[in-house]
Amino acid sequence: MKKLIVLLVTMCSLAADGCNQRLSPAEFRARQKAYITEKAGLTKEEAARFFPLYFELQDKKKEQNDKAWSLIRQGKDEKTTEAQYDVIMEGVYDARIAADRLDKTYFAKFKKILSAKKLYLVQKAEMRFHREMIKGMNRKGGGNDSKRK
């Protein structure tokens, strides 16, 4: 579910005007950085060291997502054979595994910059940020506002 949310938010942010969002990718990242910095209590020095690596990871994970979506699109052809679907799905799962491996690799790099507690707070803030972005899209898109707190 988390991966779906991250993918949806990333896709909407990159579409600039998609999902009723008017944020450029740079604006989206600036808001994300500010939100995570505040919620995780990062110092300016920590943020300056952490976010270049964080966004590098996001870019690499986006490449893996793009690979998976490219493969999924290949399956839309009604002439796709069972063997081709097998290759498509192997590739999709390989891309997901590669993205998870990136997370693990970057976690080791992040630990050289931030404490485990701050990394936990970053993770928590990242999830909240994406949830709030989706709630904002739902509000702008006519979603159910009765769930707002």
Coordinates of N, CA, C and O in Angstrom, one line a residue:
M1 N 0.8 -1.2 0.0 CA 0.0 0.0 0.0 C 0.9 1.3 0.0 O 0.6 2.2 -0.7
K2 N 1.9 1.2 0.8 CA 2.8 2.4 0.9 C 3.4 2.7 -0.5 O 3.5 3.8 -0.9
K3 N 3.8 1.6 -1.2 CA 4.5 1.8 -2.5 C 3.5 2.4 -3.5 O 3.8 3.2 -4.3
L4 N 2.2 2.0 -3.4 CA 1.2 2.6 -4.2 C 1.0 4.0 -3.9 O 0.9 4.8 -4.9
I5 N 1.0 4.4 -2.7 CA 0.8 5.8 -2.3 C 2.0 6.6 -2.8 O 1.8 7.7 -3.4
V6 N 3.2 6.1 -2.6 CA 4.4 6.8 -3.0 C 4.4 7.0 -4.6 O 4.6 8.1 -5.1
L7 N 4.0 5.9 -5.3 CA 3.9 6.0 -6.7 C 2.9 7.0 -7.2 O 3.2 7.8 -8.1
L8 N 1.7 7.0 -6.6 CA 0.7 7.9 -6.9 C 1.1 9.4 -6.7 O 1.0 10.2 -7.6
V9 N 1.7 9.7 -5.6 CA 2.1 11.0 -5.3 C 3.2 11.4 -6.2 O 3.3 12.6 -6.7
T10 N 4.2 10.5 -6.5 CA 5.3 10.8 -7.4 C 4.8 11.1 -8.8 O 5.2 12.1 -9.4
M11 N 3.9 10.3 -9.2 CA 3.3 10.5 -10.6 C 2.6 11.8 -10.7 O 2.7 12.6 -11.6
C12 N 1.8 12.1 -9.7 CA 1.1 13.4 -9.7 C 2.0 14.6 -9.6 O 1.8 15.6 -10.3
S13 N 3.1 14.5 -8.8 CA 4.0 15.6 -8.7 C 4.7 15.8 -10.0 O 5.0 17.0 -10.4
L14 N 5.0 14.7 -10.7 CA 5.8 14.9 -11.9 C 4.9 15.4 -13.1 O 5.4 15.9 -14.1
A15 N 3.6 15.1 -13.0 CA 2.7 15.6 -14.0 C 2.4 17.1 -13.9 O 1.7 17.7 -14.7
A16 N 2.9 17.7 -12.9 CA 2.8 19.2 -12.6 C 1.4 19.6 -12.5 O 1.0 20.2 -11.5
D17 N 0.5 19.3 -13.4 CA -0.9 19.8 -13.3 C -1.8 18.6 -13.1 O -3.0 18.8 -13.0
G18 N -1.2 17.4 -13.0 CA -2.1 16.2 -12.8 C -2.6 16.2 -11.4 O -2.1 16.8 -10.4
C19 N -3.7 15.4 -11.2 CA -4.4 15.3 -9.9 C -4.7 16.6 -9.2 O -4.6 16.7 -8.0
N20 N -5.0 17.6 -10.0 CA -5.3 18.9 -9.4 C -4.1 19.6 -8.7 O -4.3 20.5 -7.9
Q21 N -2.9 19.1 -8.9 CA -1.8 19.7 -8.2 C -1.1 20.7 -9.2 O -1.1 20.4 -10.4
R22 N -0.7 21.7 -8.7 CA 0.0 22.8 -9.5 C 1.4 22.9 -9.1 O 2.0 24.0 -9.1
L23 N 2.0 21.8 -8.6 CA 3.4 21.9 -8.2 C 4.4 21.3 -9.2 O 4.1 20.3 -9.8
S24 N 5.4 22.0 -9.4 CA 6.5 21.5 -10.3 C 7.2 20.4 -9.5 O 7.1 20.4 -8.2
P25 N 8.0 19.6 -10.1 CA 8.8 18.6 -9.3 C 9.7 19.3 -8.3 O 9.8 18.8 -7.2
A26 N 10.3 20.4 -8.7 CA 11.1 21.2 -7.7 C 10.3 21.7 -6.5 O 10.8 21.7 -5.4
E27 N 9.1 22.2 -6.8 CA 8.3 22.7 -5.7 C 7.8 21.6 -4.8 O 7.8 21.7 -3.6
F28 N 7.5 20.4 -5.4 CA 7.1 19.3 -4.6 C 8.2 18.9 -3.7 O 8.0 18.7 -2.5
R29 N 9.5 18.8 -4.2 CA 10.6 18.4 -3.4 C 10.9 19.5 -2.3 O 11.3 19.1 -1.2
A30 N 10.7 20.7 -2.6 CA 11.0 21.7 -1.6 C 10.0 21.6 -0.5 O 10.4 21.7 0.7
R31 N 8.7 21.4 -0.8 CA 7.7 21.2 0.3 C 8.0 19.9 1.1 O 7.9 19.9 2.3
Q32 N 8.4 18.9 0.4 CA 8.7 17.6 1.0 C 9.9 17.8 2.0 O 9.8 17.3 3.1
K33 N 10.9 18.5 1.5 CA 12.1 18.7 2.3 C 11.8 19.5 3.6 O 12.2 19.2 4.7
A34 N 11.0 20.6 3.4 CA 10.6 21.4 4.5 C 9.8 20.6 5.5 O 10.0 20.7 6.7
Y35 N 8.8 19.9 5.0 CA 8.0 19.1 5.9 C 8.7 18.1 6.7 O 8.6 18.0 7.9
I36 N 9.6 17.3 6.0 CA 10.3 16.3 6.7 C 11.3 16.9 7.7 O 11.5 16.4 8.8
T37 N 12.0 18.0 7.3 CA 13.0 18.6 8.1 C 12.3 19.1 9.4 O 12.8 18.8 10.5
E38 N 11.1 19.7 9.3 CA 10.4 20.1 10.5 C 9.9 19.0 11.4 O 10.2 18.9 12.6
K39 N 9.2 18.0 10.7 CA 8.6 16.9 11.5 C 9.6 16.0 12.1 O 9.4 15.4 13.2
A40 N 10.8 15.8 11.5 CA 11.8 14.9 12.0 C 12.8 15.7 12.9 O 13.7 15.0 13.5
G41 N 12.7 17.0 12.9 CA 13.6 17.8 13.8 C 15.0 17.8 13.3 O 15.9 17.8 14.1
L42 N 15.2 17.9 12.0 CA 16.5 17.9 11.5 C 17.2 19.3 11.6 O 16.5 20.3 11.4
T43 N 18.4 19.3 11.9 CA 19.1 20.6 11.9 C 19.4 21.0 10.5 O 19.3 20.1 9.6
K44 N 19.8 22.2 10.3 CA 20.2 22.7 8.9 C 21.3 21.8 8.4 O 21.4 21.5 7.2
E45 N 22.3 21.5 9.2 CA 23.5 20.7 8.8 C 23.0 19.3 8.4 O 23.5 18.8 7.4
E46 N 22.2 18.7 9.2 CA 21.7 17.4 8.9 C 20.9 17.4 7.6 O 21.2 16.5 6.8
A47 N 20.1 18.3 7.5 CA 19.3 18.4 6.2 C 20.1 18.6 5.0 O 19.9 18.0 4.0
A48 N 21.1 19.5 5.2 CA 22.1 19.7 4.0 C 22.8 18.5 3.6 O 23.1 18.3 2.4
R49 N 23.1 17.6 4.5 CA 23.8 16.4 4.2 C 22.9 15.3 3.8 O 23.2 14.4 2.9
F50 N 21.7 15.2 4.4 CA 20.8 14.1 4.1 C 20.0 14.2 2.8 O 19.9 13.2 2.1
F51 N 19.5 15.4 2.5 CA 18.5 15.5 1.4 C 19.1 15.2 0.0 O 18.5 14.6 -0.9
P52 N 20.4 15.6 -0.3 CA 20.9 15.2 -1.6 C 20.9 13.7 -1.8 O 20.5 13.2 -2.9
L53 N 21.2 12.9 -0.7 CA 21.2 11.5 -0.8 C 19.8 11.0 -0.9 O 19.5 10.0 -1.7
Y54 N 18.9 11.6 -0.1 CA 17.5 11.2 -0.1 C 16.9 11.3 -1.5 O 16.2 10.4 -2.0
F55 N 17.1 12.5 -2.1 CA 16.6 12.7 -3.5 C 17.2 11.9 -4.5 O 16.6 11.5 -5.5
E56 N 18.5 11.5 -4.3 CA 19.2 10.6 -5.2 C 18.5 9.2 -5.2 O 18.2 8.6 -6.2
L57 N 18.2 8.8 -4.0 CA 17.4 7.5 -3.8 C 16.1 7.6 -4.5 O 15.7 6.7 -5.2
Q58 N 15.4 8.7 -4.3 CA 14.0 8.9 -4.9 C 14.2 8.8 -6.5 O 13.3 8.2 -7.1
D59 N 15.2 9.4 -7.0 CA 15.4 9.4 -8.5 C 15.6 7.9 -9.0 O 15.1 7.5 -10.0
K60 N 16.5 7.2 -8.2 CA 16.8 5.8 -8.6 C 15.5 4.9 -8.5 O 15.3 4.0 -9.3
K61 N 14.7 5.2 -7.4 CA 13.5 4.4 -7.2 C 12.5 4.7 -8.3 O 11.8 3.8 -8.8
K62 N 12.5 6.0 -8.8 CA 11.6 6.3 -9.9 C 12.0 5.6 -11.1 O 11.1 5.2 -11.9
E63 N 13.3 5.4 -11.4 CA 13.7 4.7 -12.6 C 13.2 3.3 -12.5 O 12.7 2.7 -13.5
Q64 N 13.2 2.6 -11.3 CA 12.7 1.3 -11.2 C 11.2 1.3 -11.4 O 10.7 0.4 -12.0
N65 N 10.5 2.3 -10.9 CA 9.0 2.4 -11.1 C 8.7 2.5 -12.6 O 7.8 1.9 -13.1
D66 N 9.5 3.4 -13.2 CA 9.3 3.6 -14.7 C 9.5 2.3 -15.4 O 8.7 2.0 -16.4
K67 N 10.5 1.5 -15.1 CA 10.7 0.2 -15.7 C 9.4 -0.7 -15.5 O 9.0 -1.3 -16.5
A68 N 8.9 -0.7 -14.3 CA 7.8 -1.6 -14.0 C 6.6 -1.1 -14.8 O 5.8 -1.9 -15.4
W69 N 6.3 0.2 -14.9 CA 5.2 0.7 -15.6 C 5.3 0.5 -17.1 O 4.3 0.2 -17.8
S70 N 6.5 0.6 -17.6 CA 6.8 0.3 -19.0 C 6.4 -1.1 -19.3 O 5.8 -1.4 -20.4
L71 N 6.8 -2.0 -18.5 CA 6.5 -3.4 -18.7 C 4.9 -3.7 -18.6 O 4.4 -4.4 -19.4
I72 N 4.3 -3.0 -17.6 CA 2.9 -3.2 -17.5 C 2.1 -2.7 -18.7 O 1.2 -3.4 -19.2
R73 N 2.6 -1.6 -19.3 CA 2.0 -1.1 -20.5 C 2.1 -2.1 -21.7 O 1.2 -2.2 -22.5
Q74 N 3.2 -2.9 -21.7 CA 3.3 -3.9 -22.8 C 2.2 -4.9 -22.7 O 1.8 -5.5 -23.7
G75 N 1.7 -5.2 -21.5 CA 0.7 -6.2 -21.4 C -0.7 -5.7 -21.8 O -1.6 -6.5 -21.9
K76 N -0.9 -4.5 -22.2 CA -2.2 -4.0 -22.7 C -2.6 -4.5 -24.0 O -3.7 -4.6 -24.4
D77 N -1.6 -4.9 -24.8 CA -1.8 -5.5 -26.1 C -2.6 -6.8 -26.0 O -2.1 -7.7 -25.3
E78 N -3.7 -6.9 -26.7 CA -4.6 -8.1 -26.6 C -3.9 -9.3 -27.1 O -4.2 -10.5 -26.9
K79 N -2.8 -9.1 -27.9 CA -2.1 -10.2 -28.6 C -1.0 -10.7 -27.7 O -0.2 -11.6 -28.1
T80 N -0.8 -10.2 -26.5 CA 0.2 -10.6 -25.6 C 0.0 -12.1 -25.2 O -1.1 -12.5 -24.8
T81 N 1.1 -12.8 -25.3 CA 1.0 -14.3 -25.0 C 1.3 -14.5 -23.5 O 1.8 -13.6 -22.8
E82 N 1.0 -15.7 -23.1 CA 1.2 -16.1 -21.7 C 2.7 -16.0 -21.4 O 3.1 -15.5 -20.3
A83 N 3.5 -16.4 -22.3 CA 5.0 -16.3 -22.1 C 5.4 -14.9 -22.0 O 6.3 -14.6 -21.2
Q84 N 4.8 -14.0 -22.8 CA 5.2 -12.6 -22.7 C 4.7 -12.0 -21.3 O 5.4 -11.2 -20.7
Y85 N 3.5 -12.4 -20.9 CA 3.0 -12.0 -19.5 C 4.0 -12.5 -18.4 O 4.3 -11.7 -17.5
D86 N 4.5 -13.7 -18.6 CA 5.5 -14.2 -17.6 C 6.7 -13.3 -17.6 O 7.2 -13.0 -16.5
V87 N 7.2 -12.9 -18.7 CA 8.4 -12.0 -18.8 C 8.1 -10.7 -18.2 O 8.9 -10.1 -17.4
I88 N 6.9 -10.2 -18.5 CA 6.5 -8.9 -18.0 C 6.5 -8.9 -16.4 O 7.0 -8.1 -15.8
M89 N 5.8 -9.9 -15.9 CA 5.7 -10.0 -14.4 C 7.0 -10.2 -13.8 O 7.2 -9.7 -12.7
E90 N 7.9 -11.0 -14.3 CA 9.2 -11.2 -13.8 C 9.9 -9.9 -13.7 O 10.5 -9.6 -12.7
G91 N 9.8 -9.1 -14.8 CA 10.4 -7.8 -14.8 C 9.9 -6.8 -13.8 O 10.6 -6.0 -13.1
V92 N 8.5 -6.9 -13.6 CA 7.9 -6.0 -12.6 C 8.4 -6.3 -11.2 O 8.8 -5.4 -10.4
Y93 N 8.4 -7.6 -10.9 CA 8.9 -8.0 -9.6 C 10.3 -7.7 -9.4 O 10.8 -7.3 -8.3
D94 N 11.1 -7.9 -10.4 CA 12.6 -7.6 -10.3 C 12.8 -6.1 -10.1 O 13.6 -5.7 -9.3
A95 N 11.9 -5.2 -10.7 CA 12.0 -3.8 -10.4 C 11.7 -3.4 -9.0 O 12.3 -2.6 -8.4
R96 N 10.6 -4.1 -8.5 CA 10.2 -3.9 -7.1 C 11.3 -4.3 -6.1 O 11.6 -3.6 -5.1
I97 N 11.9 -5.5 -6.4 CA 13.0 -5.9 -5.5 C 14.2 -5.0 -5.6 O 14.8 -4.7 -4.6
A98 N 14.5 -4.5 -6.8 CA 15.6 -3.5 -7.0 C 15.3 -2.3 -6.2 O 16.3 -1.7 -5.5
A99 N 14.1 -1.8 -6.2 CA 13.8 -0.6 -5.4 C 13.9 -0.9 -3.9 O 14.4 0.0 -3.2
D100 N 13.5 -2.1 -3.4 CA 13.7 -2.4 -2.0 C 15.2 -2.5 -1.7 O 15.6 -2.1 -0.6
R101 N 16.0 -3.0 -2.6 CA 17.4 -3.1 -2.3 C 18.0 -1.7 -2.2 O 18.9 -1.5 -1.4
L102 N 17.5 -0.8 -3.1 CA 18.0 0.6 -3.0 C 17.7 1.1 -1.6 O 18.6 1.8 -1.0
D103 N 16.5 0.9 -1.1 CA 16.1 1.4 0.2 C 17.1 0.9 1.3 O 17.6 1.6 2.1
K104 N 17.5 -0.4 1.2 CA 18.4 -1.0 2.2 C 19.8 -0.4 2.0 O 20.4 -0.1 3.0
T105 N 20.3 -0.2 0.8 CA 21.6 0.3 0.6 C 21.7 1.8 1.1 O 22.6 2.1 1.8
Y106 N 20.6 2.5 0.8 CA 20.7 3.9 1.2 C 20.4 4.1 2.7 O 20.9 5.0 3.3
F107 N 19.8 3.1 3.3 CA 19.6 3.1 4.8 C 21.0 3.1 5.4 O 21.3 3.9 6.4
A108 N 21.9 2.3 4.9 CA 23.3 2.3 5.5 C 24.0 3.6 5.3 O 24.7 4.1 6.2
K109 N 23.7 4.3 4.2 CA 24.3 5.6 3.9 C 23.7 6.6 4.8 O 24.4 7.5 5.3
F110 N 22.4 6.6 5.0 CA 21.7 7.5 5.8 C 22.2 7.4 7.3 O 22.2 8.5 8.0
K111 N 22.5 6.2 7.8 CA 22.9 6.0 9.1 C 24.3 6.7 9.4 O 24.6 7.0 10.6
K112 N 25.0 7.1 8.4 CA 26.2 7.8 8.6 C 26.0 9.3 8.8 O 26.9 10.0 9.2
I113 N 24.7 9.7 8.5 CA 24.4 11.1 8.6 C 23.4 11.4 9.8 O 23.6 12.3 10.5
L114 N 22.4 10.5 10.0 CA 21.4 10.7 11.0 C 21.4 9.5 11.9 O 21.7 8.3 11.5
S115 N 20.9 9.7 13.1 CA 20.7 8.6 14.1 C 19.5 7.7 13.6 O 18.7 8.2 12.8
A116 N 19.5 6.5 14.2 CA 18.4 5.6 13.9 C 17.0 6.3 14.2 O 16.0 6.1 13.5
K117 N 17.0 7.0 15.4 CA 15.7 7.6 15.8 C 15.3 8.7 14.7 O 14.2 8.8 14.4
K118 N 16.3 9.5 14.3 CA 15.9 10.5 13.3 C 15.5 9.9 12.0 O 14.6 10.4 11.3
L119 N 16.1 8.8 11.6 CA 15.7 8.1 10.4 C 14.3 7.5 10.5 O 13.5 7.6 9.6
Y120 N 14.0 7.1 11.7 CA 12.6 6.7 12.0 C 11.6 7.8 11.8 O 10.6 7.7 11.2
L121 N 12.0 9.0 12.4 CA 11.2 10.2 12.3 C 11.1 10.7 10.9 O 10.0 11.2 10.4
V122 N 12.1 10.5 10.1 CA 12.1 10.9 8.7 C 11.1 10.0 8.0 O 10.2 10.5 7.2
Q123 N 11.2 8.7 8.2 CA 10.2 7.7 7.6 C 8.8 8.1 7.9 O 7.9 8.1 7.1
K124 N 8.6 8.3 9.2 CA 7.2 8.7 9.7 C 6.7 10.0 9.0 O 5.6 10.0 8.5
A125 N 7.6 10.9 8.9 CA 7.2 12.2 8.3 C 7.0 12.1 6.8 O 6.0 12.7 6.3
E126 N 7.8 11.2 6.2 CA 7.6 11.0 4.7 C 6.2 10.4 4.5 O 5.5 10.8 3.6
M127 N 5.8 9.4 5.3 CA 4.5 8.8 5.1 C 3.4 9.8 5.4 O 2.4 9.8 4.6
R128 N 3.5 10.6 6.4 CA 2.5 11.6 6.7 C 2.4 12.6 5.6 O 1.3 13.1 5.2
F129 N 3.6 13.0 5.0 CA 3.6 14.0 3.9 C 2.8 13.5 2.7 O 1.9 14.2 2.2
H130 N 3.0 12.2 2.4 CA 2.3 11.6 1.2 C 0.8 11.5 1.5 O 0.0 11.8 0.7
R131 N 0.5 11.1 2.8 CA -0.9 11.0 3.1 C -1.6 12.4 3.0 O -2.7 12.5 2.5
E132 N -0.9 13.4 3.5 CA -1.5 14.8 3.4 C -1.7 15.2 2.0 O -2.6 15.9 1.7
M133 N -0.7 14.9 1.2 CA -0.8 15.3 -0.2 C -2.0 14.6 -0.9 O -2.7 15.2 -1.6
I134 N -2.2 13.3 -0.6 CA -3.3 12.6 -1.1 C -4.6 13.2 -0.6 O -5.6 13.4 -1.4
K135 N -4.7 13.5 0.7 CA -5.9 14.1 1.2 C -6.2 15.4 0.5 O -7.3 15.8 0.2
G136 N -5.1 16.2 0.3 CA -5.3 17.5 -0.4 C -5.8 17.3 -1.8 O -6.7 18.0 -2.3
M137 N -5.4 16.3 -2.5 CA -5.9 16.0 -3.8 C -7.3 15.6 -3.8 O -8.1 16.0 -4.6
N138 N -7.7 14.8 -2.8 CA -9.1 14.3 -2.6 C -10.0 15.5 -2.4 O -11.1 15.6 -2.9
R139 N -9.5 16.5 -1.6 CA -10.4 17.6 -1.3 C -10.5 18.5 -2.5 O -11.6 18.9 -2.8
K140 N -9.5 18.7 -3.3 CA -9.6 19.5 -4.5 C -10.3 18.7 -5.6 O -11.0 19.4 -6.4
G141 N -10.3 17.4 -5.6 CA -11.0 16.6 -6.6 C -12.4 16.2 -6.2 O -13.0 15.4 -6.9
G142 N -12.9 16.8 -5.1 CA -14.3 16.5 -4.7 C -14.4 15.3 -3.9 O -15.5 14.7 -3.9
G143 N -13.3 14.9 -3.2 CA -13.4 13.7 -2.4 C -14.2 13.9 -1.2 O -14.7 15.0 -0.9
N144 N -14.4 12.9 -0.4 CA -15.2 13.0 0.9 C -14.4 13.7 2.0 O -13.5 13.2 2.5
D145 N -14.9 14.9 2.3 CA -14.3 15.7 3.3 C -14.7 15.3 4.7 O -14.1 15.8 5.7
S146 N -15.7 14.4 4.9 CA -16.1 14.1 6.2 C -15.1 13.3 7.0 O -15.2 13.3 8.2
K147 N -14.1 12.9 6.4 CA -13.0 12.1 7.1 C -11.9 13.0 7.7 O -11.0 12.6 8.3
R148 N -12.0 14.3 7.4 CA -11.0 15.3 7.8 C -11.0 15.4 9.3 O -12.1 15.4 10.0
K149 N -9.8 15.5 9.9 CA -9.7 15.7 11.4 C -9.6 17.1 11.7 O -9.1 17.9 11.1

